[in-house]
């Protein structure tokens, strides 16, 4: 049975994007460059993206420090499906039809199903009947692998609904001061976490937690 993970890059003060994210359709909004530097500051490529590139699929030129590459590649290799919100989909330009990882099925929660979707390697499903439905469909697609949640509203809704098993934070030592917060609107009761792993790497600390239920 698939499990659900929130795996995102975050500033020390809790932001996953800067204040002007939507003004940059390529996803290069202010703050984004600073929190994603660790993706490009090393010399280790990520195998599944290299393979996609060899197939002629346009992918980000990931080059990570060795310690970060190990964490990132493990996440990519274990991924079975992605659930995201409509804003992330729009800001990324629908990833040109190839999703965050070419070939991985993508589920987009939205009230507005687009008329046209770019054609690429990833199968896109637009889900209009709520977050539980999106996660259920993504789990079915993922099989025994992980469902990864993107953006901030989808992880928040899933945390509130008790649908998240683990959280992987790539914590970047920068204080953005403003932007889109990951852990807002979680309700009054709090959520307990158990620390599973800490990996220190240049420009980023990788923290993995289990959600205690
Ligand atoms: N740091 C990282 O690792 C990372 C990774 C991914 C994304 N991001 C950033 O995250 C930001 C986007 O996050 P966000 O929270 O603002 O937006 P989002 O979650 O991507 O999208 C929110 C939108 O999705 C739709 N939606 C959400 N829940 C829904 C539901 N239950 N039913 C129907 N529709 C629903 C709504 O759009 P409609 O009503 O218009 O359909 C809503 O306005 C971007 O800046 C992106 O770059 C950061």
Coordinates of C-alpha atoms and ligand atoms in Angstrom, one line a residue:
X1 CA 0.0 0.0 0.0
X2 CA 1.4 3.4 -1.0
X3 CA 2.4 5.8 1.7
X4 CA 2.2 9.6 1.5
X5 CA 5.1 12.0 1.9
X6 CA 5.6 15.8 1.9
X7 CA 9.0 16.3 0.5
X8 CA 9.8 20.0 0.0
X9 CA 12.5 22.6 0.2
X10 CA 11.9 25.2 2.9
X11 CA 13.7 28.3 4.3
X12 CA 14.5 28.2 8.0
X13 CA 11.6 30.6 8.7
X14 CA 9.1 28.2 7.0
X15 CA 8.6 29.4 3.4
X16 CA 8.6 27.2 0.4
X17 CA 8.4 30.1 -2.1
X18 CA 9.2 33.8 -2.0
X19 CA 6.7 36.6 -2.3
X20 CA 6.6 37.0 -6.1
X21 CA 6.3 33.4 -7.1
X22 CA 3.3 33.9 -9.4
X23 CA 5.0 36.6 -11.4
X24 CA 7.5 34.1 -12.7
X25 CA 5.8 31.4 -14.9
X26 CA 9.1 29.5 -15.1
X27 CA 9.0 29.0 -11.3
X28 CA 12.0 31.3 -10.7
X29 CA 10.2 33.6 -8.4
X30 CA 12.1 35.7 -5.8
X31 CA 13.2 33.5 -3.0
X32 CA 12.9 30.3 -5.1
X33 CA 16.4 30.7 -6.5
X34 CA 17.8 31.1 -3.0
X35 CA 16.1 28.0 -1.6
X36 CA 16.8 25.8 -4.6
X37 CA 20.6 26.7 -5.0
X38 CA 21.5 23.3 -3.5
X39 CA 19.9 21.6 -6.5
X40 CA 22.6 23.1 -8.7
X41 CA 25.6 23.8 -6.5
X42 CA 27.3 20.4 -6.6
X43 CA 28.7 18.0 -9.2
X44 CA 26.5 14.9 -8.8
X45 CA 23.6 14.4 -11.4
X46 CA 20.4 12.6 -10.6
X47 CA 20.2 9.3 -12.6
X48 CA 16.4 9.3 -13.5
X49 CA 16.7 12.9 -14.8
X50 CA 19.8 12.0 -16.8
X51 CA 17.9 9.1 -18.3
X52 CA 15.0 11.4 -19.2
X53 CA 17.4 13.8 -20.8
X54 CA 18.9 11.0 -22.9
X55 CA 15.3 10.3 -24.2
X56 CA 15.2 14.0 -25.3
X57 CA 12.9 15.2 -22.4
X58 CA 13.8 18.7 -21.2
X59 CA 14.7 18.4 -17.4
X60 CA 16.3 20.8 -14.9
X61 CA 20.1 20.5 -14.9
X62 CA 20.4 19.0 -11.4
X63 CA 23.9 18.9 -10.0
X64 CA 23.9 18.3 -6.3
X65 CA 26.5 17.7 -3.6
X66 CA 27.0 14.0 -3.1
X67 CA 25.2 13.8 0.3
X68 CA 22.2 15.7 -1.1
X69 CA 22.1 13.6 -4.3
X70 CA 21.8 10.5 -2.3
X71 CA 18.8 11.8 -0.4
X72 CA 17.2 13.3 -3.5
X73 CA 17.7 10.2 -5.7
X74 CA 16.3 8.0 -3.0
X75 CA 13.1 10.1 -3.0
X76 CA 12.9 10.1 -6.8
X77 CA 13.5 6.3 -7.0
X78 CA 10.8 5.6 -4.4
X79 CA 8.2 7.9 -6.0
X80 CA 5.0 6.4 -7.5
X81 CA 2.8 9.4 -8.0
X82 CA 2.5 13.2 -7.2
X83 CA -0.4 15.2 -6.0
X84 CA -0.2 19.0 -6.4
X85 CA -2.5 22.0 -6.4
X86 CA -3.5 24.0 -9.5
X87 CA -1.1 27.0 -8.7
X88 CA 2.0 24.8 -8.7
X89 CA 0.8 23.3 -12.0
X90 CA 0.3 26.7 -13.5
X91 CA 3.5 28.3 -12.2
X92 CA 5.5 25.4 -13.5
X93 CA 3.9 25.7 -17.0
X94 CA 2.4 22.3 -16.4
X95 CA 6.0 21.0 -16.5
X96 CA 5.7 20.9 -20.3
X97 CA 3.6 17.7 -19.9
X98 CA 6.4 15.8 -18.1
X99 CA 5.5 16.4 -14.5
X100 CA 8.1 17.0 -11.8
X101 CA 9.6 13.7 -12.9
X102 CA 9.0 12.5 -16.5
X103 CA 6.8 9.4 -16.5
X104 CA 5.4 9.8 -12.9
X105 CA 1.6 10.2 -12.9
X106 CA 0.5 13.6 -11.6
X107 CA -2.8 14.4 -9.9
X108 CA -3.8 18.1 -9.8
X109 CA -6.5 19.2 -7.4
X110 CA -8.5 22.0 -9.0
X111 CA -11.9 23.6 -9.5
X112 CA -10.9 24.4 -13.1
X113 CA -10.0 21.5 -15.4
X114 CA -7.9 23.0 -18.3
X115 CA -9.1 22.6 -21.9
X116 CA -5.7 21.7 -23.1
X117 CA -2.7 19.9 -21.4
X118 CA 0.8 19.8 -22.9
X119 CA 1.7 16.4 -24.1
X120 CA 4.7 14.7 -22.5
X121 CA 5.7 11.6 -20.6
X122 CA 3.5 12.0 -17.5
X123 CA -0.2 11.2 -17.3
X124 CA -2.1 14.1 -15.8
X125 CA -5.4 13.6 -13.9
X126 CA -7.4 16.7 -12.7
X127 CA -9.3 16.0 -9.5
X128 CA -12.3 18.2 -8.7
X129 CA -13.9 16.2 -5.9
X130 CA -11.5 16.9 -3.1
X131 CA -8.2 16.0 -1.5
X132 CA -9.2 12.6 -0.2
X133 CA -10.2 11.6 -3.7
X134 CA -6.9 12.9 -5.1
X135 CA -4.8 10.9 -2.6
X136 CA -6.9 7.8 -3.0
X137 CA -6.4 7.9 -6.8
X138 CA -2.7 8.7 -6.5
X139 CA -2.2 5.8 -4.0
X140 CA -3.8 3.4 -6.5
X141 CA -1.5 4.6 -9.2
X142 CA 1.6 4.5 -7.0
X143 CA 1.1 0.8 -5.9
X144 CA 3.8 0.1 -3.3
X145 CA 5.6 3.3 -3.9
X146 CA 5.3 6.8 -2.3
X147 CA 2.8 9.5 -3.1
X148 CA 4.5 12.9 -2.9
X149 CA 2.6 16.1 -2.2
X150 CA 3.6 19.5 -3.7
X151 CA 2.8 23.1 -3.0
X152 CA 1.6 24.3 0.4
X153 CA -2.2 24.0 0.3
X154 CA -2.2 20.3 -0.6
X155 CA 0.2 19.2 2.2
X156 CA -1.8 21.4 4.6
X157 CA -5.1 19.8 3.7
X158 CA -3.6 16.3 3.9
X159 CA -1.9 17.0 7.2
X160 CA -5.3 18.2 8.6
X161 CA -7.0 15.1 7.2
X162 CA -4.5 12.7 8.7
X163 CA -3.3 11.5 5.3
X164 CA 0.4 12.1 5.6
X165 CA 2.9 9.4 6.7
X166 CA 6.2 11.2 6.5
X167 CA 7.7 14.6 6.0
X168 CA 11.1 15.3 4.3
X169 CA 12.2 18.8 4.7
X170 CA 15.2 20.1 2.8
X171 CA 16.0 23.0 5.2
X172 CA 17.9 25.9 3.7
X173 CA 19.7 28.3 5.9
X174 CA 18.0 31.5 4.7
X175 CA 15.3 33.7 6.2
X176 CA 13.0 34.7 3.4
X177 CA 10.8 36.9 5.7
X178 CA 7.8 36.6 3.4
X179 CA 6.3 34.3 0.9
X180 CA 4.3 31.0 1.0
X181 CA 4.4 29.2 4.3
X182 CA 4.3 25.4 4.4
X183 CA 2.9 24.8 7.8
X184 CA 0.0 27.2 8.0
X185 CA -3.7 26.5 8.7
X186 CA -3.1 23.1 10.4
X187 CA -5.9 23.4 13.0
X188 CA -5.7 23.9 16.7
X189 CA -4.5 20.5 17.9
X190 CA -1.0 20.3 16.7
X191 CA 0.7 17.3 15.0
X192 CA 3.4 15.2 16.7
X193 CA 6.4 14.1 14.7
X194 CA 9.2 11.6 15.2
X195 CA 12.7 12.5 13.8
X196 CA 13.8 9.6 11.5
X197 CA 17.0 11.0 9.9
X198 CA 19.2 14.0 9.6
X199 CA 21.6 14.4 6.7
X200 CA 23.9 17.4 6.6
X201 CA 25.0 18.7 3.2
X202 CA 26.5 21.9 1.8
X203 CA 23.8 24.6 1.8
X204 CA 21.0 22.4 3.1
X205 CA 20.0 20.0 5.9
X206 CA 17.8 17.1 5.0
X207 CA 15.3 16.3 7.8
X208 CA 13.0 13.3 7.7
X209 CA 10.1 12.9 10.1
X210 CA 7.3 10.4 10.7
X211 CA 3.9 11.7 11.5
X212 CA 2.8 10.2 14.8
X213 CA -0.8 9.1 14.8
Ligands
LIG1 N1 9.8 24.6 -2.1 C1 9.3 23.5 -2.8 O1 9.9 22.4 -2.7 C2 8.1 23.7 -3.6 C3 7.6 22.6 -4.3 C4 6.4 22.7 -5.1 C5 5.8 24.0 -5.1 N2 6.3 25.0 -4.5 C6 5.7 26.3 -4.5 O2 4.4 26.3 -3.9 C7 3.6 27.4 -4.4 C8 2.2 26.9 -4.7 O3 1.6 26.4 -3.5 P1 0.1 27.0 -3.1 O4 -0.3 26.3 -1.9 O5 0.1 28.5 -3.2 O6 -0.7 26.5 -4.3 P2 -1.1 25.0 -4.8 O7 -1.4 24.1 -3.7 O8 -0.2 24.6 -5.9 O9 -2.5 25.3 -5.6 C9 -3.6 25.8 -4.9 C10 -4.8 25.8 -5.8 O10 -5.1 24.4 -6.1 C11 -6.5 24.2 -6.1 N3 -6.9 23.4 -5.0 C12 -6.3 23.2 -3.8 N4 -7.0 22.4 -3.0 C13 -8.1 22.0 -3.7 C14 -9.2 21.2 -3.4 N5 -9.3 20.5 -2.3 N6 -10.2 21.1 -4.3 C15 -10.1 21.8 -5.5 N7 -9.1 22.6 -5.8 C16 -8.1 22.7 -4.9 C17 -7.1 25.6 -6.0 O11 -7.1 26.2 -7.4 P3 -8.3 26.5 -8.3 O12 -9.5 26.8 -7.4 O13 -7.9 27.6 -9.1 O14 -8.5 25.3 -9.1 C18 -6.1 26.3 -5.2 O15 -6.1 27.7 -5.3 C19 4.3 27.9 -5.6 O16 5.0 29.1 -5.3 C20 5.3 26.8 -5.9 O17 6.4 27.3 -6.6 C21 7.5 24.9 -3.7

